[in-house]
mmCIF file of C-alpha atoms in Angstrom:
data_model
loop_
_atom_site.group_PDB
_atom_site.id
_atom_site.type_symbol
_atom_site.label_atom_id
_atom_site.label_comp_id
_atom_site.label_asym_id
_atom_site.label_seq_id
_atom_site.Cartn_x
_atom_site.Cartn_y
_atom_site.Cartn_z
ATOM 1 C CA UNK A 1 116.577 141.878 119.380
ATOM 2 C CA UNK A 2 118.600 144.501 121.268
ATOM 3 C CA UNK A 3 118.401 147.879 119.575
ATOM 4 C CA UNK A 4 121.723 148.931 118.041
ATOM 5 C CA UNK A 5 123.946 151.485 119.756
ATOM 6 C CA UNK A 6 124.232 154.682 117.693
ATOM 7 C CA UNK A 7 126.923 157.328 118.078
ATOM 8 C CA UNK A 8 125.660 160.810 117.147
ATOM 9 C CA UNK A 9 128.493 163.184 116.205
ATOM 10 C CA UNK A 10 127.049 166.700 115.834
ATOM 11 C CA UNK A 11 128.257 170.065 117.143
ATOM 12 C CA UNK A 12 124.965 171.928 116.593
ATOM 13 C CA UNK A 13 123.065 171.429 119.857
ATOM 14 C CA UNK A 14 119.635 171.919 118.266
ATOM 15 C CA UNK A 15 120.224 169.248 115.627
ATOM 16 C CA UNK A 16 121.937 166.994 118.157
ATOM 17 C CA UNK A 17 118.935 167.254 120.477
ATOM 18 C CA UNK A 18 116.509 166.600 117.606
ATOM 19 C CA UNK A 19 118.365 163.433 116.591
ATOM 20 C CA UNK A 20 118.713 162.295 120.203
ATOM 21 C CA UNK A 21 115.006 162.803 120.862
ATOM 22 C CA UNK A 22 114.128 160.916 117.674
ATOM 23 C CA UNK A 23 116.354 157.988 118.629
ATOM 24 C CA UNK A 24 115.012 157.938 122.171
ATOM 25 C CA UNK A 25 111.407 158.005 120.923
ATOM 26 C CA UNK A 26 112.122 154.947 118.760
ATOM 27 C CA UNK A 27 113.953 153.220 121.625
ATOM 28 C CA UNK A 28 117.421 153.292 120.078
ATOM 29 C CA UNK A 29 120.425 153.339 122.392
ATOM 30 C CA UNK A 30 122.794 156.216 121.684
ATOM 31 C CA UNK A 31 125.792 158.283 122.747
ATOM 32 C CA UNK A 32 126.507 161.838 121.607
ATOM 33 C CA UNK A 33 129.749 163.603 120.735
ATOM 34 C CA UNK A 34 130.005 167.358 120.006
ATOM 35 C CA UNK A 35 133.356 167.200 118.208
ATOM 36 C CA UNK A 36 135.740 164.935 116.329
ATOM 37 C CA UNK A 37 138.125 164.062 119.155
ATOM 38 C CA UNK A 38 135.264 163.020 121.428
ATOM 39 C CA UNK A 39 133.744 161.028 118.570
ATOM 40 C CA UNK A 40 136.942 159.038 118.039
ATOM 41 C CA UNK A 41 137.221 158.364 121.777
ATOM 42 C CA UNK A 42 133.552 157.312 122.050
ATOM 43 C CA UNK A 43 133.824 155.100 118.963
ATOM 44 C CA UNK A 44 136.885 153.290 120.338
ATOM 45 C CA UNK A 45 135.435 153.008 123.852
ATOM 46 C CA UNK A 46 131.843 151.944 123.204
ATOM 47 C CA UNK A 47 132.148 150.218 119.792
ATOM 48 C CA UNK A 48 128.836 151.575 118.415
ATOM 49 C CA UNK A 49 126.833 149.686 115.787
ATOM 50 C CA UNK A 50 126.195 152.817 113.658
ATOM 51 C CA UNK A 51 127.766 156.283 113.534
ATOM 52 C CA UNK A 52 125.797 159.386 112.482
ATOM 53 C CA UNK A 53 128.466 161.932 111.591
ATOM 54 C CA UNK A 54 128.386 165.649 110.807
ATOM 55 C CA UNK A 55 131.309 166.749 108.616
ATOM 56 C CA UNK A 56 131.507 170.352 109.830
ATOM 57 C CA UNK A 57 132.947 169.778 113.296
ATOM 58 C CA UNK A 58 134.685 172.526 115.305
ATOM 59 C CA UNK A 59 137.992 170.742 115.935
ATOM 60 C CA UNK A 60 138.561 168.603 112.830
ATOM 61 C CA UNK A 61 136.942 167.775 109.516
ATOM 62 C CA UNK A 62 134.510 164.863 109.549
ATOM 63 C CA UNK A 63 136.465 163.268 106.696
ATOM 64 C CA UNK A 64 139.378 162.845 109.107
ATOM 65 C CA UNK A 65 137.056 161.260 111.667
ATOM 66 C CA UNK A 66 135.968 158.706 109.060
ATOM 67 C CA UNK A 67 139.590 157.909 108.229
ATOM 68 C CA UNK A 68 140.474 157.480 111.909
ATOM 69 C CA UNK A 69 137.520 155.171 112.606
ATOM 70 C CA UNK A 70 138.159 153.189 109.429
ATOM 71 C CA UNK A 71 141.697 152.456 110.626
ATOM 72 C CA UNK A 72 140.258 149.967 113.117
ATOM 73 C CA UNK A 73 136.524 149.542 112.473
ATOM 74 C CA UNK A 74 134.030 148.761 109.692
ATOM 75 C CA UNK A 75 131.110 150.258 111.635
ATOM 76 C CA UNK A 76 128.508 151.734 109.242
ATOM 77 C CA UNK A 77 128.940 155.520 109.038
ATOM 78 C CA UNK A 78 126.061 157.698 107.847
ATOM 79 C CA UNK A 79 127.154 161.256 107.092
ATOM 80 C CA UNK A 80 124.755 164.081 107.984
ATOM 81 C CA UNK A 81 126.031 167.288 106.405
ATOM 82 C CA UNK A 82 125.036 170.666 105.017
ATOM 83 C CA UNK A 83 127.662 170.187 102.310
ATOM 84 C CA UNK A 84 125.616 169.379 99.230
ATOM 85 C CA UNK A 85 128.266 169.417 96.496
ATOM 86 C CA UNK A 86 128.826 166.122 94.707
ATOM 87 C CA UNK A 87 132.554 166.389 95.443
ATOM 88 C CA UNK A 88 131.858 166.455 99.196
ATOM 89 C CA UNK A 89 129.669 163.368 98.965
ATOM 90 C CA UNK A 90 132.222 161.533 96.854
ATOM 91 C CA UNK A 91 135.062 162.411 99.243
ATOM 92 C CA UNK A 92 133.113 161.083 102.233
ATOM 93 C CA UNK A 93 131.985 157.904 100.503
ATOM 94 C CA UNK A 94 135.419 157.187 99.044
ATOM 95 C CA UNK A 95 137.155 157.332 102.435
ATOM 96 C CA UNK A 96 134.665 154.901 103.935
ATOM 97 C CA UNK A 97 131.263 156.460 104.680
ATOM 98 C CA UNK A 98 128.340 154.143 103.945
ATOM 99 C CA UNK A 99 125.651 156.735 103.294
ATOM 100 C CA UNK A 100 125.189 160.501 102.974
ATOM 101 C CA UNK A 101 122.199 162.602 104.043
ATOM 102 C CA UNK A 102 122.167 166.287 103.116
ATOM 103 C CA UNK A 103 120.820 168.781 105.643
ATOM 104 C CA UNK A 104 118.066 169.673 106.082
ATOM 105 C CA UNK A 105 116.672 166.139 106.120
ATOM 106 C CA UNK A 106 113.419 164.782 107.492
ATOM 107 C CA UNK A 107 113.248 162.591 110.573
ATOM 108 C CA UNK A 108 111.434 159.996 108.460
ATOM 109 C CA UNK A 109 114.308 159.855 105.961
ATOM 110 C CA UNK A 110 116.870 159.461 108.723
ATOM 111 C CA UNK A 111 114.883 156.621 110.292
ATOM 112 C CA UNK A 112 114.525 154.939 106.889
ATOM 113 C CA UNK A 113 118.297 155.052 106.313
ATOM 114 C CA UNK A 114 118.841 153.610 109.793
ATOM 115 C CA UNK A 115 116.438 150.747 109.075
ATOM 116 C CA UNK A 116 118.299 149.870 105.859
ATOM 117 C CA UNK A 117 121.635 149.881 107.688
ATOM 118 C CA UNK A 118 120.261 147.774 110.539
ATOM 119 C CA UNK A 119 118.863 145.197 108.106
ATOM 120 C CA UNK A 120 122.323 144.891 106.555
ATOM 121 C CA UNK A 121 123.887 144.483 110.006
ATOM 122 C CA UNK A 122 121.410 141.776 110.988
ATOM 123 C CA UNK A 123 121.981 139.918 107.708
ATOM 124 C CA UNK A 124 125.752 139.978 108.183
ATOM 125 C CA UNK A 125 125.515 138.855 111.814
ATOM 126 C CA UNK A 126 123.230 135.943 110.896
ATOM 127 C CA UNK A 127 125.607 134.739 108.200
ATOM 128 C CA UNK A 128 123.425 135.944 105.351
ATOM 129 C CA UNK A 129 125.738 138.736 104.267
ATOM 130 C CA UNK A 130 128.048 139.131 101.357
ATOM 131 C CA UNK A 131 129.430 135.584 101.527
ATOM 132 C CA UNK A 132 126.092 133.833 101.120
ATOM 133 C CA UNK A 133 125.743 131.482 98.158
ATOM 134 C CA UNK A 134 122.333 132.801 97.128
ATOM 135 C CA UNK A 135 121.313 136.467 97.229
ATOM 136 C CA UNK A 136 117.656 137.487 97.012
ATOM 137 C CA UNK A 137 116.116 140.946 96.787
ATOM 138 C CA UNK A 138 112.473 141.176 95.832
ATOM 139 C CA UNK A 139 112.055 139.192 92.603
ATOM 140 C CA UNK A 140 115.802 139.133 91.971
ATOM 141 C CA UNK A 141 117.885 136.072 92.845
ATOM 142 C CA UNK A 142 121.623 135.732 92.262
ATOM 143 C CA UNK A 143 123.342 132.354 92.485
ATOM 144 C CA UNK A 144 126.947 133.392 93.073
ATOM 145 C CA UNK A 145 128.277 129.832 92.781
ATOM 146 C CA UNK A 146 126.583 129.224 89.430
ATOM 147 C CA UNK A 147 127.224 132.743 88.157
ATOM 148 C CA UNK A 148 123.581 133.269 87.214
ATOM 149 C CA UNK A 149 120.893 135.835 87.985
ATOM 150 C CA UNK A 150 117.153 135.262 87.925
ATOM 151 C CA UNK A 151 114.133 137.548 87.888
ATOM 152 C CA UNK A 152 110.795 135.971 88.782
ATOM 153 C CA UNK A 153 112.581 132.601 88.467
ATOM 154 C CA UNK A 154 113.561 133.308 84.863
ATOM 155 C CA UNK A 155 117.257 133.632 84.046
ATOM 156 C CA UNK A 156 118.380 137.145 83.166
ATOM 157 C CA UNK A 157 120.875 137.125 80.307
ATOM 158 C CA UNK A 158 123.665 139.453 81.369
ATOM 159 C CA UNK A 159 127.001 140.315 79.830
ATOM 160 C CA UNK A 160 130.054 139.545 82.009
ATOM 161 C CA UNK A 161 130.402 143.236 82.943
ATOM 162 C CA UNK A 162 126.698 143.549 83.763
ATOM 163 C CA UNK A 163 126.916 140.476 85.988
ATOM 164 C CA UNK A 164 129.992 141.817 87.801
ATOM 165 C CA UNK A 165 128.201 145.131 88.365
ATOM 166 C CA UNK A 166 125.108 143.377 89.691
ATOM 167 C CA UNK A 167 127.172 141.254 92.097
ATOM 168 C CA UNK A 168 129.130 144.280 93.324
ATOM 169 C CA UNK A 169 125.921 146.193 94.058
ATOM 170 C CA UNK A 170 124.242 143.193 95.688
ATOM 171 C CA UNK A 171 127.211 142.589 98.004
ATOM 172 C CA UNK A 172 126.907 146.205 99.149
ATOM 173 C CA UNK A 173 123.100 146.423 99.198
ATOM 174 C CA UNK A 174 121.847 149.637 100.785
ATOM 175 C CA UNK A 175 125.219 151.356 100.371
ATOM 176 C CA UNK A 176 126.033 154.126 97.895
ATOM 177 C CA UNK A 177 129.003 153.104 95.735
ATOM 178 C CA UNK A 178 130.836 155.950 94.030
ATOM 179 C CA UNK A 179 131.727 155.940 90.342
ATOM 180 C CA UNK A 180 135.433 155.696 91.143
ATOM 181 C CA UNK A 181 134.941 152.783 93.561
ATOM 182 C CA UNK A 182 132.869 150.823 91.033
ATOM 183 C CA UNK A 183 135.183 151.454 88.079
ATOM 184 C CA UNK A 184 138.254 150.474 90.104
ATOM 185 C CA UNK A 185 136.526 147.249 91.175
ATOM 186 C CA UNK A 186 135.345 146.409 87.647
ATOM 187 C CA UNK A 187 138.132 147.752 85.413
ATOM 188 C CA UNK A 188 140.953 148.425 87.853
ATOM 189 C CA UNK A 189 141.060 152.123 86.969
ATOM 190 C CA UNK A 190 138.918 155.244 87.207
ATOM 191 C CA UNK A 191 139.383 157.343 84.081
ATOM 192 C CA UNK A 192 136.629 159.502 82.602
ATOM 193 C CA UNK A 193 136.212 156.914 79.862
ATOM 194 C CA UNK A 194 135.611 154.246 82.529
ATOM 195 C CA UNK A 195 132.876 156.362 84.141
ATOM 196 C CA UNK A 196 131.261 156.913 80.728
ATOM 197 C CA UNK A 197 131.324 153.169 80.082
ATOM 198 C CA UNK A 198 129.877 152.540 83.542
ATOM 199 C CA UNK A 199 126.854 154.720 82.766
ATOM 200 C CA UNK A 200 126.177 152.733 79.583
ATOM 201 C CA UNK A 201 126.482 149.345 81.289
ATOM 202 C CA UNK A 202 124.392 150.494 84.237
ATOM 203 C CA UNK A 203 121.636 151.727 81.917
ATOM 204 C CA UNK A 204 121.411 148.337 80.175
ATOM 205 C CA UNK A 205 121.562 146.468 83.482
ATOM 206 C CA UNK A 206 118.733 148.514 84.956
ATOM 207 C CA UNK A 207 116.534 147.815 81.928
ATOM 208 C CA UNK A 208 117.050 144.090 82.391
ATOM 209 C CA UNK A 209 116.225 143.927 86.106
ATOM 210 C CA UNK A 210 113.547 146.653 86.266
ATOM 211 C CA UNK A 211 110.900 145.149 84.041
ATOM 212 C CA UNK A 212 108.058 147.401 85.192
ATOM 213 C CA UNK A 213 108.526 151.167 85.143
ATOM 214 C CA UNK A 214 105.907 151.527 87.886
ATOM 215 C CA UNK A 215 108.006 149.478 90.322
ATOM 216 C CA UNK A 216 110.459 151.006 92.744
ATOM 217 C CA UNK A 217 113.837 150.881 90.979
ATOM 218 C CA UNK A 218 116.177 148.326 92.516
ATOM 219 C CA UNK A 219 119.223 150.316 91.419
ATOM 220 C CA UNK A 220 119.090 153.990 92.342
ATOM 221 C CA UNK A 221 121.219 156.646 90.665
ATOM 222 C CA UNK A 222 122.834 159.268 92.892
ATOM 223 C CA UNK A 223 123.526 161.921 90.280
ATOM 224 C CA UNK A 224 127.187 162.866 90.074
ATOM 225 C CA UNK A 225 128.070 160.411 92.860
ATOM 226 C CA UNK A 226 127.293 156.785 92.046
ATOM 227 C CA UNK A 227 124.744 154.007 92.478
ATOM 228 C CA UNK A 228 122.987 152.079 95.233
ATOM 229 C CA UNK A 229 121.019 148.844 95.229
ATOM 230 C CA UNK A 230 117.986 149.292 97.468
ATOM 231 C CA UNK A 231 116.671 146.505 99.653
ATOM 232 C CA UNK A 232 113.138 145.685 98.466
#
């Protein structure tokens, strides 16, 4: 398989060089852009498979870069930013970012996030993406056509809301979904009461699909931001 092409958008030369060296060491193809305007030009010219994007760019906010790219492309965008407030993460994810890494981050964590994104890309390209009839993740199996979920081949009894939540997460596996995105998809609105209800439903859902506390949780909570289904 040809390694994906990654666009690195970072104005700090030291961090840009660190990421570039890491990608080169692991034989990834990449282009670099030191500012937002160059990033938009590179993205439209080279059609990268993944974008690594700093928000604090010298010429424009990274949020605007996401909006521009999203106007024509669904390329996975992983934000790399020193902004650690929940509101910053939510803003980036709501306008179309797929993931958010807070600086400083380890090289190992960056590579892990890239692997998750690449697995999702490969699945989509091979026709095993969100439109597949059967979804599997570890011991979990969802039969979308039948409207049933199974754990270790035993049916999991879910409420209609729990099932809708599970399907939404599974169709975006590896991606952080914000509270507002989930509540709008499930209830059509995003009031505080909807977010409170979401937490209750998510707690019951997690108990049903995470039978062993020692196991890696399939649904991860990103405090103050949202939830992600991890690929096991």
